[in-house]
mmCIF file of C-alpha atoms in Angstrom:
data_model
loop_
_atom_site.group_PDB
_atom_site.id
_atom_site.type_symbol
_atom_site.label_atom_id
_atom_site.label_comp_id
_atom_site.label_asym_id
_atom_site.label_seq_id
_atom_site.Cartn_x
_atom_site.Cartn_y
_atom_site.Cartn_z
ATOM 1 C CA UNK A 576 8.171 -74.206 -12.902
ATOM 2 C CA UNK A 577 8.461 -71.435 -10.413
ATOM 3 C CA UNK A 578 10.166 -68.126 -10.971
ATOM 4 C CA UNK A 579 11.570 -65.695 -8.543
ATOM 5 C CA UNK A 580 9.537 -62.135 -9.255
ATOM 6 C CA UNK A 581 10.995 -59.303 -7.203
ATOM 7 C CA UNK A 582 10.647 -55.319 -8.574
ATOM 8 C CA UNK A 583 8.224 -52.616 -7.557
ATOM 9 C CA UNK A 584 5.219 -54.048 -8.580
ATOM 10 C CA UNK A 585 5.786 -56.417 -5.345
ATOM 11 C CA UNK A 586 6.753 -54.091 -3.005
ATOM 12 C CA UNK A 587 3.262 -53.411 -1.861
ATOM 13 C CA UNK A 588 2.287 -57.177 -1.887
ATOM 14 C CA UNK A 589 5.531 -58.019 0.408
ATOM 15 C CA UNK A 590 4.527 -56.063 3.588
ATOM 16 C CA UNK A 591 2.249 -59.096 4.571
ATOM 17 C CA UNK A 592 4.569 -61.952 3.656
ATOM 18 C CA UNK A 593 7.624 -62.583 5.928
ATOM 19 C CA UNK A 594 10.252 -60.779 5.862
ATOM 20 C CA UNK A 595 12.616 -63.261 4.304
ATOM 21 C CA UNK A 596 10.111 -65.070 1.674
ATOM 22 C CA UNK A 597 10.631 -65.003 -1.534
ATOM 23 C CA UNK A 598 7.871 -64.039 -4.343
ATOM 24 C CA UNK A 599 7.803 -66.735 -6.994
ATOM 25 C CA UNK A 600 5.243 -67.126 -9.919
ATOM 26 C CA UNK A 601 4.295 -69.858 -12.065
ATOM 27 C CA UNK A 602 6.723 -69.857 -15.345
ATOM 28 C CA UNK A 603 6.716 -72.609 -18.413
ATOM 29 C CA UNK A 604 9.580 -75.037 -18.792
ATOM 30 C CA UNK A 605 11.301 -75.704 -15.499
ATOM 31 C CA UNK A 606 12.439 -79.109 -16.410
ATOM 32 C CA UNK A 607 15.267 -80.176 -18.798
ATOM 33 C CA UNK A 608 15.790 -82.309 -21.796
ATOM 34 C CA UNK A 609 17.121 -84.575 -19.380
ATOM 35 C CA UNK A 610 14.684 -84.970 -16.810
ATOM 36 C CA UNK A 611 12.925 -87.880 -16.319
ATOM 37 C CA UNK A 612 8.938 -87.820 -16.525
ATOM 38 C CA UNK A 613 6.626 -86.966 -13.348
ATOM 39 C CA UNK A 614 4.738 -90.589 -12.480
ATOM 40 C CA UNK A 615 1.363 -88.560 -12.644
ATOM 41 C CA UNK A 616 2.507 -88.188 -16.620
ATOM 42 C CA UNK A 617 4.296 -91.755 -17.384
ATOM 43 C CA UNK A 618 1.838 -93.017 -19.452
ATOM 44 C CA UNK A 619 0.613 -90.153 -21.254
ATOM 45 C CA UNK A 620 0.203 -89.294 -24.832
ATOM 46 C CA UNK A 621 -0.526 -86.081 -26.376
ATOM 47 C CA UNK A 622 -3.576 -86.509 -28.802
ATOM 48 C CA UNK A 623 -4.200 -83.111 -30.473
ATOM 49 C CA UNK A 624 -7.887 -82.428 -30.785
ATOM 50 C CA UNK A 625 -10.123 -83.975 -32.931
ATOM 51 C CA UNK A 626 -10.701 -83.013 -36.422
ATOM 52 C CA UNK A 627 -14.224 -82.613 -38.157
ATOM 53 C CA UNK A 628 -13.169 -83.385 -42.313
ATOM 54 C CA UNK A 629 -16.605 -81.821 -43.435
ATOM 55 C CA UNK A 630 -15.796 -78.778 -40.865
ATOM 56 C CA UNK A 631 -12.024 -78.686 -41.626
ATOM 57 C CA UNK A 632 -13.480 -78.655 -46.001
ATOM 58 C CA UNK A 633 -15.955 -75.784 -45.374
ATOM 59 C CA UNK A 634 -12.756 -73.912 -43.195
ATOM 60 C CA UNK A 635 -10.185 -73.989 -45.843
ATOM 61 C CA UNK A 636 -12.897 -73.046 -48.359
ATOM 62 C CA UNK A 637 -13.458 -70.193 -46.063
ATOM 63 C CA UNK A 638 -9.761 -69.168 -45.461
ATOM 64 C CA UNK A 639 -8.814 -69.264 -49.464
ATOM 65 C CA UNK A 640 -11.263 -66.909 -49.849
ATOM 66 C CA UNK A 641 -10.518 -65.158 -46.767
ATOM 67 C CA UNK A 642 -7.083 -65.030 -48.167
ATOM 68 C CA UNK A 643 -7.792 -63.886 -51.484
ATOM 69 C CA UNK A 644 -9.960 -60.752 -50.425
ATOM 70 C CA UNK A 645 -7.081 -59.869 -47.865
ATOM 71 C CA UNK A 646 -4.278 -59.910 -50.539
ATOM 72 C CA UNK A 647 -6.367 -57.823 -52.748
ATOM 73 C CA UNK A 648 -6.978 -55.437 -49.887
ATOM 74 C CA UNK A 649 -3.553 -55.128 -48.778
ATOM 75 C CA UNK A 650 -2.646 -54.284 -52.799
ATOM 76 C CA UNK A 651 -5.178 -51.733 -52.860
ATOM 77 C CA UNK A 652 -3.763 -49.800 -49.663
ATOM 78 C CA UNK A 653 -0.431 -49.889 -50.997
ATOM 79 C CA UNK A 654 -1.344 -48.587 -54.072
ATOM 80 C CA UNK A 655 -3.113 -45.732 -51.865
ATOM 81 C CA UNK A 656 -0.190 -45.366 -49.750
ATOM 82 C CA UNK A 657 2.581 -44.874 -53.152
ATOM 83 C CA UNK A 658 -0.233 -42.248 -54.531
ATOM 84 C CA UNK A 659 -0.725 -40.440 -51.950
ATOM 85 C CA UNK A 660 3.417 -40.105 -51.743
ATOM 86 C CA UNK A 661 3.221 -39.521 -55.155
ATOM 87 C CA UNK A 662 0.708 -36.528 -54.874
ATOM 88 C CA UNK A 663 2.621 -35.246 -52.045
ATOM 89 C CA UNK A 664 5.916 -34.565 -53.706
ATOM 90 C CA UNK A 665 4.747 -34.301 -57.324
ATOM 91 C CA UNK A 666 1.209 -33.509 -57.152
ATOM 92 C CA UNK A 667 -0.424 -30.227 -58.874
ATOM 93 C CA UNK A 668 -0.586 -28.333 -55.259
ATOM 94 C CA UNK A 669 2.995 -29.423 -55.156
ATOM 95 C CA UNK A 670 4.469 -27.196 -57.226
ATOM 96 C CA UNK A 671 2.128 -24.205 -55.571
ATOM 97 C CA UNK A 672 3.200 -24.706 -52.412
ATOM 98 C CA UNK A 673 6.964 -24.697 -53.147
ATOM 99 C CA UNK A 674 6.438 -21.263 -54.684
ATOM 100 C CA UNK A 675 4.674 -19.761 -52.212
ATOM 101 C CA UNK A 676 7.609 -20.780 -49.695
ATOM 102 C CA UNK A 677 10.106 -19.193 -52.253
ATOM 103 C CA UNK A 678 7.934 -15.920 -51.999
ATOM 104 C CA UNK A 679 7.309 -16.028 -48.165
ATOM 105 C CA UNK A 680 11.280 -17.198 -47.907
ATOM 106 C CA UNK A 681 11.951 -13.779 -50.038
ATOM 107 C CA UNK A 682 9.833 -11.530 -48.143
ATOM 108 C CA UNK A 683 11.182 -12.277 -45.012
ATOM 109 C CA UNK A 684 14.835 -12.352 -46.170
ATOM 110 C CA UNK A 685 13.851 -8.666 -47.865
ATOM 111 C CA UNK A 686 12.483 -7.451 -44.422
ATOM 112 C CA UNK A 687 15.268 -8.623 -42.261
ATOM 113 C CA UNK A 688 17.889 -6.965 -44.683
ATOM 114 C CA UNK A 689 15.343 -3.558 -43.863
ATOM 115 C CA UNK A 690 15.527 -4.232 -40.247
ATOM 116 C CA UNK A 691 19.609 -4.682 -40.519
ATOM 117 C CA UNK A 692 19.589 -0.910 -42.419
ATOM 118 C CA UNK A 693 17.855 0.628 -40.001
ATOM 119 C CA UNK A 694 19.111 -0.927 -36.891
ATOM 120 C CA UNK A 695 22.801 0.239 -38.718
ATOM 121 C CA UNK A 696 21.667 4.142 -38.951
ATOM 122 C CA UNK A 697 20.024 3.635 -34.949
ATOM 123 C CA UNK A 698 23.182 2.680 -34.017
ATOM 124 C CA UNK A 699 25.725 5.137 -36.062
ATOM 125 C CA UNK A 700 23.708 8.036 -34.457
ATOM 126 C CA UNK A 701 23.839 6.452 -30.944
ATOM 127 C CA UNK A 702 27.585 5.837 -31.355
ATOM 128 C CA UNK A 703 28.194 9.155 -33.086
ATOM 129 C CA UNK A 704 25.934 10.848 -29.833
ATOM 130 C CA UNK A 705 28.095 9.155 -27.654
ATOM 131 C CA UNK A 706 31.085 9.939 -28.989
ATOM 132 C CA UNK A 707 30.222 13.921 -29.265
ATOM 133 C CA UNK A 708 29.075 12.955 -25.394
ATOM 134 C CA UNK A 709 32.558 11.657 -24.728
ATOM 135 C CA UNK A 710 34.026 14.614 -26.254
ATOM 136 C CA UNK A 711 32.198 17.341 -24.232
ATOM 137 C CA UNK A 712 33.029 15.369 -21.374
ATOM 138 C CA UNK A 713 36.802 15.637 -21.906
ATOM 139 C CA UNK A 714 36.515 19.454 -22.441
ATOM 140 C CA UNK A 715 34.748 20.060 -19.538
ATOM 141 C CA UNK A 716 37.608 18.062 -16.961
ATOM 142 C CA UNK A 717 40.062 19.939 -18.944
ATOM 143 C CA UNK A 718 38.414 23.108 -18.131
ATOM 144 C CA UNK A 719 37.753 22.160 -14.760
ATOM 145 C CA UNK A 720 41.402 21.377 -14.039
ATOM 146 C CA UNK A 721 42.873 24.774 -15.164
ATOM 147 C CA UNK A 722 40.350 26.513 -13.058
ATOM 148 C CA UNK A 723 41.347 24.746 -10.485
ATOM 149 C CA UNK A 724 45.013 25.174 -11.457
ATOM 150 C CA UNK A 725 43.994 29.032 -11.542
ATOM 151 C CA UNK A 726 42.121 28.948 -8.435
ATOM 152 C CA UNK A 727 45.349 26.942 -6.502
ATOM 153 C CA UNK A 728 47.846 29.698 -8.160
ATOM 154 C CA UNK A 729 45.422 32.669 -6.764
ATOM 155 C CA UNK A 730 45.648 31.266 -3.446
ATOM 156 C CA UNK A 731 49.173 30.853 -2.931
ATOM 157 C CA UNK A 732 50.164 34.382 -4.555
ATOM 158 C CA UNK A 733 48.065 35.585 -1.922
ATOM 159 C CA UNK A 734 49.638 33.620 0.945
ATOM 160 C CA UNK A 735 52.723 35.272 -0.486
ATOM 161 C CA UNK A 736 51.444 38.668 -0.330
ATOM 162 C CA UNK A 737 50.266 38.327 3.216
ATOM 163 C CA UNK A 738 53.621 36.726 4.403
ATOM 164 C CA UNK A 739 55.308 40.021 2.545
ATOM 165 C CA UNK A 740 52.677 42.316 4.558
ATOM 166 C CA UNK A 741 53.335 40.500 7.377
ATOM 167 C CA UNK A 742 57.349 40.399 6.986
ATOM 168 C CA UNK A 743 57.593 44.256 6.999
ATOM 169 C CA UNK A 744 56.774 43.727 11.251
ATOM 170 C CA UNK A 745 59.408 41.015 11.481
ATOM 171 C CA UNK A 746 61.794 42.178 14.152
ATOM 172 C CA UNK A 747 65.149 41.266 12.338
ATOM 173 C CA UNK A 748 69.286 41.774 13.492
ATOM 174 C CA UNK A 749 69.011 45.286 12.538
ATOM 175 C CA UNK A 750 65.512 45.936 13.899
ATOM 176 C CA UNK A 751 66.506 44.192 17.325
ATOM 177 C CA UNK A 752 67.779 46.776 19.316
ATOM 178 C CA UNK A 753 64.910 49.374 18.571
ATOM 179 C CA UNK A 754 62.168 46.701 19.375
ATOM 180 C CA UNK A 755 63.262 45.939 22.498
ATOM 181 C CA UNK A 756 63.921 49.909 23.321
ATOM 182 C CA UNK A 757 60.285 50.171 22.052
ATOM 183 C CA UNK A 758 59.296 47.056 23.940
ATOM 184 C CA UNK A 759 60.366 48.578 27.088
ATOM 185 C CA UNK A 760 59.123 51.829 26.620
ATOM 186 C CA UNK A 761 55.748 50.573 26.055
ATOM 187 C CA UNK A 762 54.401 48.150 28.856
ATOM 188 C CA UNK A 763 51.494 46.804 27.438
ATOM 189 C CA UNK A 764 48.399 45.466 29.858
ATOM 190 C CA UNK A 765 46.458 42.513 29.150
ATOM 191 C CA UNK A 766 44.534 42.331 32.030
ATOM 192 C CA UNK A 767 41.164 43.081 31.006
ATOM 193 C CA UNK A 768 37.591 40.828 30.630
ATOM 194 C CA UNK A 769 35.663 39.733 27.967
ATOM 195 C CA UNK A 770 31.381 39.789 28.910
ATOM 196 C CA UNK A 771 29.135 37.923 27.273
ATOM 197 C CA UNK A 772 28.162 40.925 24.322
ATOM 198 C CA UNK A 773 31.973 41.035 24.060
ATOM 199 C CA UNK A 774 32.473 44.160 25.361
ATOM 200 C CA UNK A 775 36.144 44.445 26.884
ATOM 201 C CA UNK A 776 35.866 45.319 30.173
ATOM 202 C CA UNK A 777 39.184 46.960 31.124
ATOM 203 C CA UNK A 778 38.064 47.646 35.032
ATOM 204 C CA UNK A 779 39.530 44.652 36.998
ATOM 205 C CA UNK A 780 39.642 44.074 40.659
ATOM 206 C CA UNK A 781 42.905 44.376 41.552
ATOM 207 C CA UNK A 782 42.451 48.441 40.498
ATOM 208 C CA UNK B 639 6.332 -57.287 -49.984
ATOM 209 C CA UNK B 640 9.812 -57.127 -47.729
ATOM 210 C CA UNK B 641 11.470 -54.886 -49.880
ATOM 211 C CA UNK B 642 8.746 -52.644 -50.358
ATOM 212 C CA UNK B 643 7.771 -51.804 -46.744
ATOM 213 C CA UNK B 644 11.353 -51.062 -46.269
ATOM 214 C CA UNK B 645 11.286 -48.709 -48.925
ATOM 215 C CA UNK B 646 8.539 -47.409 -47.111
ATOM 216 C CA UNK B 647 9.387 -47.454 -43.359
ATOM 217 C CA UNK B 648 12.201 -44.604 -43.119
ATOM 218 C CA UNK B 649 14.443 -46.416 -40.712
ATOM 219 C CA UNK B 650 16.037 -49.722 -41.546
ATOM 220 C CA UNK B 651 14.762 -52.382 -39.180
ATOM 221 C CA UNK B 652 15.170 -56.083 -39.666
ATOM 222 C CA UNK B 653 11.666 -57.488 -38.340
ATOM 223 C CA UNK B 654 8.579 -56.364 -39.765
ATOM 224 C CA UNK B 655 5.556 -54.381 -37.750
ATOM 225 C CA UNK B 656 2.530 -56.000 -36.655
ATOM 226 C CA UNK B 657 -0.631 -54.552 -35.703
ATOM 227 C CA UNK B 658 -0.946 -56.184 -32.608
ATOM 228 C CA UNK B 659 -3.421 -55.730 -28.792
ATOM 229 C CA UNK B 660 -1.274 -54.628 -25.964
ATOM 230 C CA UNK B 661 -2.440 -54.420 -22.290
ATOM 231 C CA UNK B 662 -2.756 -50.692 -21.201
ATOM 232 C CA UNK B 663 -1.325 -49.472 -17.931
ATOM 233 C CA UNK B 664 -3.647 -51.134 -15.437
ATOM 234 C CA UNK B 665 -1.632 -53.261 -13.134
ATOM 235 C CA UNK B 666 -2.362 -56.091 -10.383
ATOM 236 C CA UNK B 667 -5.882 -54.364 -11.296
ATOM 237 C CA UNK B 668 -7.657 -57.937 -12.565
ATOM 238 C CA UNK B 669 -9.037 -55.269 -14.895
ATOM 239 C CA UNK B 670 -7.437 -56.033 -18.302
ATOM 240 C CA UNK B 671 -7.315 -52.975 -21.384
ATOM 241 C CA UNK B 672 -5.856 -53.477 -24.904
ATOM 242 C CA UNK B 673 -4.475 -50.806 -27.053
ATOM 243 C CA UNK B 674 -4.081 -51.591 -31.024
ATOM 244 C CA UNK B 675 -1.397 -50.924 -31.630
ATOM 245 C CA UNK B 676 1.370 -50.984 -34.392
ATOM 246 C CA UNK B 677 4.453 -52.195 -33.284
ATOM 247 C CA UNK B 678 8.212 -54.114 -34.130
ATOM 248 C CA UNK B 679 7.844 -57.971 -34.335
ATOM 249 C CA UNK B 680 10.293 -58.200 -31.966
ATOM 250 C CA UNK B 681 9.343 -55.573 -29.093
ATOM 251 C CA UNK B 682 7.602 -56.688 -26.295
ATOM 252 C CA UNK B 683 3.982 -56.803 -25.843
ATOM 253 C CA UNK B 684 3.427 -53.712 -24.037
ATOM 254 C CA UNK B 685 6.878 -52.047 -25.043
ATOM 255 C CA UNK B 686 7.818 -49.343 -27.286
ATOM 256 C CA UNK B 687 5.246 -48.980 -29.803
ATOM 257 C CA UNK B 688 5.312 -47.097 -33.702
ATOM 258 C CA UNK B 689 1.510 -45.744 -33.099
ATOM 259 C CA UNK B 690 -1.503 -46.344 -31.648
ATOM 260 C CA UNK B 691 -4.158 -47.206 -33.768
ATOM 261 C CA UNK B 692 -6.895 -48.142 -31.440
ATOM 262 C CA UNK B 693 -8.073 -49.613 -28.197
ATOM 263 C CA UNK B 694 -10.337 -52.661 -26.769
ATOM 264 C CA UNK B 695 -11.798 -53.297 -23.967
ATOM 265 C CA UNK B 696 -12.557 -57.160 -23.287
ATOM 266 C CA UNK B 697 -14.951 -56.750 -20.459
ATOM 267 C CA UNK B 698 -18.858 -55.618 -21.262
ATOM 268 C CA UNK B 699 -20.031 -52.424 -19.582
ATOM 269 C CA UNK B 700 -23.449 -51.680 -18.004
ATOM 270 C CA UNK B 701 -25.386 -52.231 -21.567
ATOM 271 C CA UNK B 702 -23.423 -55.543 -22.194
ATOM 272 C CA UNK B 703 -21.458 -53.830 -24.852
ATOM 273 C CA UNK B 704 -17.746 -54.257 -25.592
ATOM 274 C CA UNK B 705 -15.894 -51.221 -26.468
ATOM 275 C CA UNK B 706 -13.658 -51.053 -29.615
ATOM 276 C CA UNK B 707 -12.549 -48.228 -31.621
ATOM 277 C CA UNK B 708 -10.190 -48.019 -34.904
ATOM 278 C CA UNK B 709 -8.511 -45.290 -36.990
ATOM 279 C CA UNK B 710 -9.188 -46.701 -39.559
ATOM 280 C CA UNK B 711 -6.988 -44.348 -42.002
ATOM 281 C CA UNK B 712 -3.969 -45.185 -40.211
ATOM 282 C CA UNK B 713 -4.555 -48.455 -40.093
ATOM 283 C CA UNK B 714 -5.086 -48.782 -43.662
ATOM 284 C CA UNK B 715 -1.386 -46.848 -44.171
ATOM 285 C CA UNK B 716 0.347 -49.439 -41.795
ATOM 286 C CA UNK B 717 -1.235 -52.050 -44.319
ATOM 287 C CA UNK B 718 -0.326 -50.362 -47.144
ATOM 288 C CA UNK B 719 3.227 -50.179 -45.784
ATOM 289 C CA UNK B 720 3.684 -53.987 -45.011
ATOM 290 C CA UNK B 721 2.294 -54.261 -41.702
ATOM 291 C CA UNK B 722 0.348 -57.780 -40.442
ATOM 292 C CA UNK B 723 -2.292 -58.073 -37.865
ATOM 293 C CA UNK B 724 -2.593 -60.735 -35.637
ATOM 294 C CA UNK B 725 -5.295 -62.896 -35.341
ATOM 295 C CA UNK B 726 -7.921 -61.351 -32.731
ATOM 296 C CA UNK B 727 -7.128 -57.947 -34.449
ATOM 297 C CA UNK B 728 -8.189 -59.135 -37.510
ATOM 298 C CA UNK B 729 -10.963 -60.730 -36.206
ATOM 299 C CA UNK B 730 -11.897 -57.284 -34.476
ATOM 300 C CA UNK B 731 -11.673 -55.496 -37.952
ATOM 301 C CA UNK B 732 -13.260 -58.500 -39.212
ATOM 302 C CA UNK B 733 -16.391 -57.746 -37.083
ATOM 303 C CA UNK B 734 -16.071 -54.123 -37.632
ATOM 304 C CA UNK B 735 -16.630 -54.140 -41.483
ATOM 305 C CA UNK B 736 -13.492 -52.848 -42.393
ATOM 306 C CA UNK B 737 -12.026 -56.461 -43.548
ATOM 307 C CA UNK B 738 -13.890 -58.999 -44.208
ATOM 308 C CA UNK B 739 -15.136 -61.698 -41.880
ATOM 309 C CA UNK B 740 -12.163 -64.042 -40.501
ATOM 310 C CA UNK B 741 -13.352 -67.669 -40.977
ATOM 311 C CA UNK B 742 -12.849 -68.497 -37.732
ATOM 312 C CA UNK B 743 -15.476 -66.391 -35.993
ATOM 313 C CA UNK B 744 -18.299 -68.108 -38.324
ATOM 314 C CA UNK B 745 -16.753 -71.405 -37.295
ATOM 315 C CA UNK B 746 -16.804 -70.350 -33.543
ATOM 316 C CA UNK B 747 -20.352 -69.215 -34.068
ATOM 317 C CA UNK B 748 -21.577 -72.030 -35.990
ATOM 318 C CA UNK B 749 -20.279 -74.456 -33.253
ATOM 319 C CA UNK B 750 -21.961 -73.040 -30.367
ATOM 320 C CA UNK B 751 -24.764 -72.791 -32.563
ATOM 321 C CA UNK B 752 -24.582 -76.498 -32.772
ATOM 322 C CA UNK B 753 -23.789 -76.466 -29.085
ATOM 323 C CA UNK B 754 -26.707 -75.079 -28.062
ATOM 324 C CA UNK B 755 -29.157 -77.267 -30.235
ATOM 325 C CA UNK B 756 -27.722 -80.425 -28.761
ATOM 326 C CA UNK B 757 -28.092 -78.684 -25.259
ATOM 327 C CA UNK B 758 -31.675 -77.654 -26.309
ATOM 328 C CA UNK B 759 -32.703 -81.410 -28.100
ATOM 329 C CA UNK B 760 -31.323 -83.362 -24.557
ATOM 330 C CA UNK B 761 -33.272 -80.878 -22.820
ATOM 331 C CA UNK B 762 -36.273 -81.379 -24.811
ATOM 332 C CA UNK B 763 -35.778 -85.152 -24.760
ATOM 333 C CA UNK B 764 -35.336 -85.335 -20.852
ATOM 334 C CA UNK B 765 -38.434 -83.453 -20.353
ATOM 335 C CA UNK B 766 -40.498 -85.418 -22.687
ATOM 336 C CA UNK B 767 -39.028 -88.816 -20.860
ATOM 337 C CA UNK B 768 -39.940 -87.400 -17.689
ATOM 338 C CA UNK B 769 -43.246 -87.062 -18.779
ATOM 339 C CA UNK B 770 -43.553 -90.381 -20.572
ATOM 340 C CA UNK B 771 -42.649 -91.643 -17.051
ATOM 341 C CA UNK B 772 -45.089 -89.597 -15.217
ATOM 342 C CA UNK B 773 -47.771 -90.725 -17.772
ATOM 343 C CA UNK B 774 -47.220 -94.185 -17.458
ATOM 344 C CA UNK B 775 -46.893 -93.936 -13.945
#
């Protein structure tokens, strides 16, 4: 007879009750076959409700006819419903429509094959561009690395001149006696000052 | 008629649709709302519906009026295709024009018709005792 209810439409309705009562409702058919009657019912029995004949004539009069105009009805929407199917796949605009679709569908299939061609020739001249790009750009590194090359060569020909200049002043085996005669015979002085212009001043204090 | 609003209805589905009230979204509200709606047989009453062809609502406003409205061309397609309405919808679209008249609402009528005649002729007849009494007194 009574039927636990618990979900969140109860939520809300639980924060008064206590905390561990349960939320039943009032459901049909609690008791079994088996059970035996309630005393309140023991003598009971179920009289449905009274009839009028005259009332109950006049009603089924009322219902066959009732009946009749709602079978007709129903026929007549079907009938509706299977026409306007009908119209709708077969009709006269039927055939219409499906042509203009084939003539949109063409048009559009004619302008995409457009837009293909001319994104192609867009993109062959960007590629070619780039590749010309690509090309000029290898020229120029090669270029660039035989200057350098050159410029590398130039430097170390000239190291080698100025190690030749400066190998003529070497004092060698053969040259070794005469430089230090020279040596000796001139004493050279290094005793001078330096001003701020940078003008030597040769004049020192100890002379 | 089976076979036919099967060939109709796209899906197969064993159960037929009804046109059928189903409470609308007000809950724990004591405020009741129907939608008419067409729906499986076997769904539940304020489940997964087909379409909603209507609404109803049982309580009179301020002008004692009770609100219905219909589509009516989408109702007739659902009949068309095989679909049933239950009795207080039909009675609704009985009222409404659009079918005609379910027997039962002249019954109901013509009882509390007779209803309120008794009520009115014991009414009459008490008064008119009372004032036999008060005469003869």
């Amino acid at each position: 007879m009574f039927r636990v209810i618990s979900g969140r439409s109860v939520q809300a309705a639980r924060l008064l009750a206590p905390r561990n009562a349960v939320l039943v409702e009032a459901v049909r058919g609690r008791k079994s076959r088996t059970d035996p009657v309630a005393k309140s019912k023991v003598g009971r029995i179920k009289v449905p409700p009274p009839v009028d004949p005259v009332e109950m004539l006049v009603l089924k009069e009322r219902y066959s006819e009732y009946e009749l105009i709602m079978r007709a009805l129903r026929l007549e929407f079907k009938e509706e419903v299977l026409r306007k199917k009908y119209e709708e796949e077969t009709g006269s605009q039927a055939e219409e429509r499906a042509r203009q679709e084939e003539e949109e569908h063409r048009a559009l299939i004619n302008w995409n094959d457009e837009e293909n061609l001319r994104m192609l020739k867009a993109r062959i001249l960007r590629v070619q561009k780039e590749e010309e790009e690509a090309e000029r750009k290898k020229m120029e590194a090669a270029i660039q690395r035989e200057q350098q090359l050159e410029e590398s060569i130039r430097l170390r020909e000239k190291e080698i001149l100025q190690l030749q200049e400066e190998a003529k002043n070497f004092i060698t085996l053969e040259n070794l006696d005469q430089r230090i005669e020279d040596a000796l015979d001139n004493p050279k002085n290094y005793n001078f000052a330096v001003d701020k212009e940078g003008k030597v001043v040769k004049r020192t204090v100890l002379q | 008629m089976v076979h036919l609003s099967s060939f109709l209805l796209k899906k197969y589905h064993s159960g037929y649709v009804v046109i059928r009230l189903a409470m609308a979204g007000h809950k724990q509200a004591n405020r009741p709302f129907y939608r008419i709606v067409a729906a499986y047989n076997k769904r539940s009453r304020d489940g997964k519906y087909i379409e909603q062809l209507g609404t109803f609502d049982p309580l009179p406003n301020i002008y004692n009026e009770k609100l219905v409205s219909f589509n009516f061309d989408r109702i007739k397609y659902w009949i068309g295709c095989g679909a049933h309405p239950t009795k207080p919808v039909a009675k609704l679209l009985g009222l409404s024009g659009f079918f005609p008249l379910h027997p039962m609402t002249v019954t109901e009528a013509e009882r509390r018709r007779a209803q309120a005649k008794l009520a009115e002729t014991t009414a009459g007849t008490e008064d008119s005792q009372e004032e036999e009494n008060r005469a003869g007194v």
